[in-house]
C-alpha positions as protocol buffer text, in pm:
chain_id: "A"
residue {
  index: 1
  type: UNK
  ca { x: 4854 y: 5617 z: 6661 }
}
residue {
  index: 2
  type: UNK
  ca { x: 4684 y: 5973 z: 6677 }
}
residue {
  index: 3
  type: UNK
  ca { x: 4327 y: 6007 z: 6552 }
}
residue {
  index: 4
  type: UNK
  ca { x: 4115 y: 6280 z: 6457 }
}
residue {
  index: 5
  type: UNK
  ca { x: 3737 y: 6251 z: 6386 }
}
residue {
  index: 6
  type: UNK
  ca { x: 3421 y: 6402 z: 6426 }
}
residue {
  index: 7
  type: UNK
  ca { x: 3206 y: 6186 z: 6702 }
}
residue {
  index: 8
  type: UNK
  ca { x: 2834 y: 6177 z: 6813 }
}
residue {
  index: 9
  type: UNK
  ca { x: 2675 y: 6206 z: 7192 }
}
residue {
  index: 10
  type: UNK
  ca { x: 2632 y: 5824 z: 7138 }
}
residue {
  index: 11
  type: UNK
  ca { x: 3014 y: 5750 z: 7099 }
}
residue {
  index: 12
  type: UNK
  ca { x: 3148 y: 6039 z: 7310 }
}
residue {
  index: 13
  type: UNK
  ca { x: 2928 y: 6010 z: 7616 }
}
residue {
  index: 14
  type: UNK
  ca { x: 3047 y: 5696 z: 7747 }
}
residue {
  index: 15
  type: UNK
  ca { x: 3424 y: 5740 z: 7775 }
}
residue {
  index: 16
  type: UNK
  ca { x: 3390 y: 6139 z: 7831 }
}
residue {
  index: 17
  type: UNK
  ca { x: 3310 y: 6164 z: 8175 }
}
residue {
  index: 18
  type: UNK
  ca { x: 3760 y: 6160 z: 8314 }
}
residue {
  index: 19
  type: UNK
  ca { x: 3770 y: 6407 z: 8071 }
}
residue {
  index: 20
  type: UNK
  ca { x: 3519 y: 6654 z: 8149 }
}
residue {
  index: 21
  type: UNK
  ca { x: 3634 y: 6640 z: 8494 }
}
residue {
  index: 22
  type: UNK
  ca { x: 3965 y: 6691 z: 8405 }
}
residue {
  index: 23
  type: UNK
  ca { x: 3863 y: 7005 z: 8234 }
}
residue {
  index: 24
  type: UNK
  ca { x: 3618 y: 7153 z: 8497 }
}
residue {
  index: 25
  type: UNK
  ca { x: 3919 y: 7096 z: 8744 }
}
residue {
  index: 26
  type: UNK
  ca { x: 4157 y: 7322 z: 8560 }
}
residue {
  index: 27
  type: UNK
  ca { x: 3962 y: 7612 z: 8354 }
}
residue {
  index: 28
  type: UNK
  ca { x: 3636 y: 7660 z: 8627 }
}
residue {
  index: 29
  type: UNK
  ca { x: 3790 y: 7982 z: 8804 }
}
residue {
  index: 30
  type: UNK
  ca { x: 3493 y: 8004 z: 9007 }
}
residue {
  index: 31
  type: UNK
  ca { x: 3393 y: 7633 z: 9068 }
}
residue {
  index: 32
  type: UNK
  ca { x: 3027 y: 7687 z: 9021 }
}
residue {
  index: 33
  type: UNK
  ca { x: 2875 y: 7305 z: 9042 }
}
residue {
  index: 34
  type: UNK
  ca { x: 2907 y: 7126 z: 8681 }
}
residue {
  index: 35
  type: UNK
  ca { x: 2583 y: 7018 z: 8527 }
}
residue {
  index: 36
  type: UNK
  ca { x: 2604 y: 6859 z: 8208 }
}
residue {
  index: 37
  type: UNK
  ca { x: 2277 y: 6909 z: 8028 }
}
residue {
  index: 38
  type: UNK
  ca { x: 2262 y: 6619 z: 7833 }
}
residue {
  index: 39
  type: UNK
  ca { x: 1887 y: 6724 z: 7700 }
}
residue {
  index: 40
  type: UNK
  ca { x: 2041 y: 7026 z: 7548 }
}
residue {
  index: 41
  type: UNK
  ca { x: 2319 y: 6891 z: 7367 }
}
residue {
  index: 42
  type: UNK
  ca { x: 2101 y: 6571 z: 7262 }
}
residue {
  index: 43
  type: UNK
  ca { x: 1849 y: 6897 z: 7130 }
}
residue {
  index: 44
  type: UNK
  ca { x: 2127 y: 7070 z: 6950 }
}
residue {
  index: 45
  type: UNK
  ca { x: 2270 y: 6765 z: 6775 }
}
residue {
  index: 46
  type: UNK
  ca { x: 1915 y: 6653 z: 6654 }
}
residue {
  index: 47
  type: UNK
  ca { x: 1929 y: 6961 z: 6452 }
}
residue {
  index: 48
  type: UNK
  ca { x: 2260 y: 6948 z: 6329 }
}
residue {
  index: 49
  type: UNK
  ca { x: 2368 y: 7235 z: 6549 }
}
residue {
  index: 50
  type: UNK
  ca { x: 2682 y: 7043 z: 6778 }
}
residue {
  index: 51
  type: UNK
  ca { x: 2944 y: 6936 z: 6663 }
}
residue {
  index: 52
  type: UNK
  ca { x: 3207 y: 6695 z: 6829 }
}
residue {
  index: 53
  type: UNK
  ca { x: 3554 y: 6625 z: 6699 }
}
residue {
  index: 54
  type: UNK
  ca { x: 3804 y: 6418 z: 6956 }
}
residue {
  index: 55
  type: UNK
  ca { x: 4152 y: 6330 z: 6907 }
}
residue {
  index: 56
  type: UNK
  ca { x: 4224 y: 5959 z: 7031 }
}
residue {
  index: 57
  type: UNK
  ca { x: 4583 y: 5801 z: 7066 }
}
residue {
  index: 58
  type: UNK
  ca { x: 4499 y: 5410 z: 6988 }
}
residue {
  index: 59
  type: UNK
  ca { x: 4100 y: 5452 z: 7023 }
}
residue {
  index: 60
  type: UNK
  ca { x: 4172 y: 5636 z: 7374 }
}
residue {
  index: 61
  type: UNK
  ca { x: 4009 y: 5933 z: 7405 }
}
residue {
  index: 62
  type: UNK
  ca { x: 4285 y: 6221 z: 7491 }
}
residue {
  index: 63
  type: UNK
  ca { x: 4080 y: 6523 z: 7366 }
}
residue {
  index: 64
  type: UNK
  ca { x: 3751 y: 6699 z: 7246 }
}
residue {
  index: 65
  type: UNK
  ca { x: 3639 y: 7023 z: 7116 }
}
residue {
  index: 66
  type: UNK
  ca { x: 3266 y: 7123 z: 7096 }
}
residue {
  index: 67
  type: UNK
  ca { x: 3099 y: 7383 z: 6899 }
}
residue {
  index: 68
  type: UNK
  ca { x: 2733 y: 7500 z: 6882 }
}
residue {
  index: 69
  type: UNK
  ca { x: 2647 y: 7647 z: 6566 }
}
residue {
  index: 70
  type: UNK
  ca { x: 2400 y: 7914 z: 6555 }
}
residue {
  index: 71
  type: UNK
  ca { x: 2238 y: 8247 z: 6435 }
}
residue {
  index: 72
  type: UNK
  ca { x: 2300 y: 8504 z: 6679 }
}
residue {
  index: 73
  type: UNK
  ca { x: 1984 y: 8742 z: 6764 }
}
residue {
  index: 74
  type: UNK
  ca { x: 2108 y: 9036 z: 6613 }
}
residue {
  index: 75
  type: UNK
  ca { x: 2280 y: 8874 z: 6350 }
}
residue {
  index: 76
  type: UNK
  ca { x: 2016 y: 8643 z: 6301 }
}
residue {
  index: 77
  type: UNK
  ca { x: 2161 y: 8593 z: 5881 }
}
residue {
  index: 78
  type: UNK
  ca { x: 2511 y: 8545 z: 5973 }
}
residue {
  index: 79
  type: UNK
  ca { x: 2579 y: 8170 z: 6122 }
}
residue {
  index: 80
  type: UNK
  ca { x: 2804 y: 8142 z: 6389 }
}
residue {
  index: 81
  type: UNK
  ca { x: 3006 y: 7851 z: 6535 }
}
residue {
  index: 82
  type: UNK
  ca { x: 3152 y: 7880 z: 6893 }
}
residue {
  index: 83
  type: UNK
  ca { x: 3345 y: 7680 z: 7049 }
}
residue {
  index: 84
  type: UNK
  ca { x: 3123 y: 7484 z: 7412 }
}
residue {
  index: 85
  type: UNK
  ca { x: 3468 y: 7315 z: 7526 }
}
residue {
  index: 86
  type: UNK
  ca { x: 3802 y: 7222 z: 7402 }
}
residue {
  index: 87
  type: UNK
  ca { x: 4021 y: 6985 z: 7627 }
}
residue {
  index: 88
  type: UNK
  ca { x: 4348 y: 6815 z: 7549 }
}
residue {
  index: 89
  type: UNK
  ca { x: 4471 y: 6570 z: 7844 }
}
residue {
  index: 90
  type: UNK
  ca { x: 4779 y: 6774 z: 8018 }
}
residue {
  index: 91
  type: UNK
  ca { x: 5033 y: 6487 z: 7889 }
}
residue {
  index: 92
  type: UNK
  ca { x: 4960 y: 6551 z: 7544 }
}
residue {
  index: 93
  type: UNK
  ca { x: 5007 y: 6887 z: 7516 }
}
residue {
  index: 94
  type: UNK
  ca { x: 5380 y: 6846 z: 7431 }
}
residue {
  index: 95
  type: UNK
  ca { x: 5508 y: 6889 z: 7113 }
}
residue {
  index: 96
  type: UNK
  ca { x: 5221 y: 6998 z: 6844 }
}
residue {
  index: 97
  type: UNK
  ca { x: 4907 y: 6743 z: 6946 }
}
residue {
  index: 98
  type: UNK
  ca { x: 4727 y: 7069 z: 7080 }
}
residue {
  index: 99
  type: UNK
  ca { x: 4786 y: 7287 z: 6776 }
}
residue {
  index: 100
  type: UNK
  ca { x: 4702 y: 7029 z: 6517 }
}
residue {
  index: 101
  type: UNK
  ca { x: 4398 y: 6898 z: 6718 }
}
residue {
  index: 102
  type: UNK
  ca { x: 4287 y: 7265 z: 6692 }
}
residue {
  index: 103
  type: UNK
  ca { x: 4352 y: 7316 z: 6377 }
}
residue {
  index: 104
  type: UNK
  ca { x: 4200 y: 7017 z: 6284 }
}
residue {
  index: 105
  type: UNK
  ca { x: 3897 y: 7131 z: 6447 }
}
residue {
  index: 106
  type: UNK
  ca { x: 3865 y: 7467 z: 6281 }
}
residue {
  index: 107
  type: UNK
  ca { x: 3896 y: 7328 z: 5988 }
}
residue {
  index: 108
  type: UNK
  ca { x: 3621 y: 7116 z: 6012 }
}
residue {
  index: 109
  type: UNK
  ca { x: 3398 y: 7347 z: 6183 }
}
residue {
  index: 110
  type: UNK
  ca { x: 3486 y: 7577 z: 5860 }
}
residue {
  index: 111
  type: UNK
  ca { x: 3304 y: 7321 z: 5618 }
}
residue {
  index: 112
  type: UNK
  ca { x: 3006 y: 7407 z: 5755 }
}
residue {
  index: 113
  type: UNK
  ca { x: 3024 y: 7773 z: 5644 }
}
residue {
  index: 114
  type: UNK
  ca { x: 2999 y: 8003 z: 5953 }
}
residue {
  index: 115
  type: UNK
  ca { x: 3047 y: 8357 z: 5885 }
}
residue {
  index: 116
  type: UNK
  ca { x: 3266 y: 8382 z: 6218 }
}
residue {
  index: 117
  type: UNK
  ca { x: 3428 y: 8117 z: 6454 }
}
residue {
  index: 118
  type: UNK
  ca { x: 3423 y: 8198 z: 6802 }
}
residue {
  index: 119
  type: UNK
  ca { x: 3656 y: 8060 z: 7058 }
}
residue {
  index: 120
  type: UNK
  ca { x: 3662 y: 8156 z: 7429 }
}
residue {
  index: 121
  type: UNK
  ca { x: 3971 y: 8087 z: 7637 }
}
residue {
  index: 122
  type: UNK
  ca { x: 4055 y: 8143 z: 8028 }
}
residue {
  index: 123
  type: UNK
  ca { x: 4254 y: 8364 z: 8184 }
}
residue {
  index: 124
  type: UNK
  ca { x: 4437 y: 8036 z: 8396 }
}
residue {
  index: 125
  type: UNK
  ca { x: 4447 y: 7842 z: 8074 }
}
residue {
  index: 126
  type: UNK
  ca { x: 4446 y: 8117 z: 7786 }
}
residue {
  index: 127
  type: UNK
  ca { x: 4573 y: 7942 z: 7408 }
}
residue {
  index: 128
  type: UNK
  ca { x: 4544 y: 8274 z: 7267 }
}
residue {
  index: 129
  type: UNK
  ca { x: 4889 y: 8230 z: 7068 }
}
residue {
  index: 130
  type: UNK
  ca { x: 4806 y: 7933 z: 6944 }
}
residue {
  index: 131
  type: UNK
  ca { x: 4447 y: 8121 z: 6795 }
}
residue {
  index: 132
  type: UNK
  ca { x: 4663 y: 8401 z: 6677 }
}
residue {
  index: 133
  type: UNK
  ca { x: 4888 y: 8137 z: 6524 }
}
residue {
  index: 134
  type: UNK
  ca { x: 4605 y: 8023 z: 6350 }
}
residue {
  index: 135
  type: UNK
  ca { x: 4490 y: 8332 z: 6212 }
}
residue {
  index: 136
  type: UNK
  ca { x: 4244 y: 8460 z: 6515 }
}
residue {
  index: 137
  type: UNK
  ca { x: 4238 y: 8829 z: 6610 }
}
residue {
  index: 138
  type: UNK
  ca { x: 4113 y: 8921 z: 6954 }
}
residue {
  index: 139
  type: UNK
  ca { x: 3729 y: 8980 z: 6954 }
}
residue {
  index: 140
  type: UNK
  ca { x: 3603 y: 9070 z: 7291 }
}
residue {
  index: 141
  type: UNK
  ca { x: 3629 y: 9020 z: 7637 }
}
residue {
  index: 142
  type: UNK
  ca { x: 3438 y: 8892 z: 7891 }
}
residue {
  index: 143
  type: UNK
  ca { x: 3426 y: 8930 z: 8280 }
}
residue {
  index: 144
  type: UNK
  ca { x: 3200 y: 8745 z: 8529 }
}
residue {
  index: 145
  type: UNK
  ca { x: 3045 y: 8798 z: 8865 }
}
residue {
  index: 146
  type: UNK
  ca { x: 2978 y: 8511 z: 9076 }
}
residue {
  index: 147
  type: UNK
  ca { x: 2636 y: 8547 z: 9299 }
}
residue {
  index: 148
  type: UNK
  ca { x: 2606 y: 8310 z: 9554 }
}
C-alpha cells in the first residue's frame, strides 16, 4: 500500500541514505562530492523551517521531497518555500506515483502559507510538465560554473 506523510530527521535519516545516493547519481551534472550537512538541516527543523514528506509502499521508503521555508533578503515579508530535493525511486515512476507524490507535497507545503513555492529541476531530469500540470509557470533560470 502507498503512503504519504510528512516525516522528521529522526525517522528519515536512517533508511535515507540508498536514496540520496540514488539521487546524487542521476541529477549531479557536475559530480561535485556530496556532503550532507546534517547540522544544517537538524538547525532548520528546530525552527520549523524543513519540511519532509516521503511516500512509502508498505513502510518502504520509495520517495522524499524537502523544502526549506524562508524569507528571502529582499523579500524579507514574503515567506518562501523551496523545494532542497525531491526523489522518487526510478521503478515507481510509472503510472501517476510521481505526480500524486508531488502534488501531495505541494499541497502540504501550501498549509503553511508561503507567498511563492519554488521548485528547481535539472536539465537531465527536468519534471517541468508535471509543475506546469500542476499549475507552475516558469520562474527563472539558473546556470552554473564548476571551479575546480
Amino acid at each position: 500500500m502507498i503512503t504519504y506523510q510528512q516525516e522528521t530527521l529522526v525517522t528519515f535519516l536512517p533508511e535515507s541514505k540508498p536514496l540520496f545516493d540514488k539521487h546524487y547519481a542521476e541529477v549531479a551534472e557536475l559530480q561535485i562530492p556530496l556532503g550532507f550537512n546534517a547540522e544544517f538541516y537538524w538547525h532548520l527543523e528546530s525552527r520549523n523551517r524543513l519540511k519532509i514528506y516521503t511516500i512509502r509502499d508498505n513502510g518502504k521508503l520509495i520517495g522524499f521531497s524537502f523544502w526549506v521555508l524562508f524569507y528571502p533578503p529582499h523579500y524579507k515579508t514574503s515567506l518562501t518555500a523551496t523545494s532542497d530535493a525531491i526523489f522518487v525511486l526510478q521503478e515507481y515512476r510509472k503510472g501517476l506515483f510521481g505526480y500524486k507524490f508531488l502534488k501531495h507535497s505541494l499541497n502540504e507545503i501550501k498549509k503553511h502559507n508561503p507567498q511563492r513555492i519554488l521548485v528547481g529541476v535539472k536539465p537531465n531530469n527536468d519534471f517541468g510538465k508535471i509543475l506546469e500540470r500542476l499549475g507552475a509557470g516558469h520562474f527563472e533560470t539558473v546556470y552554473s560554473f564548476k571551479l575546480e
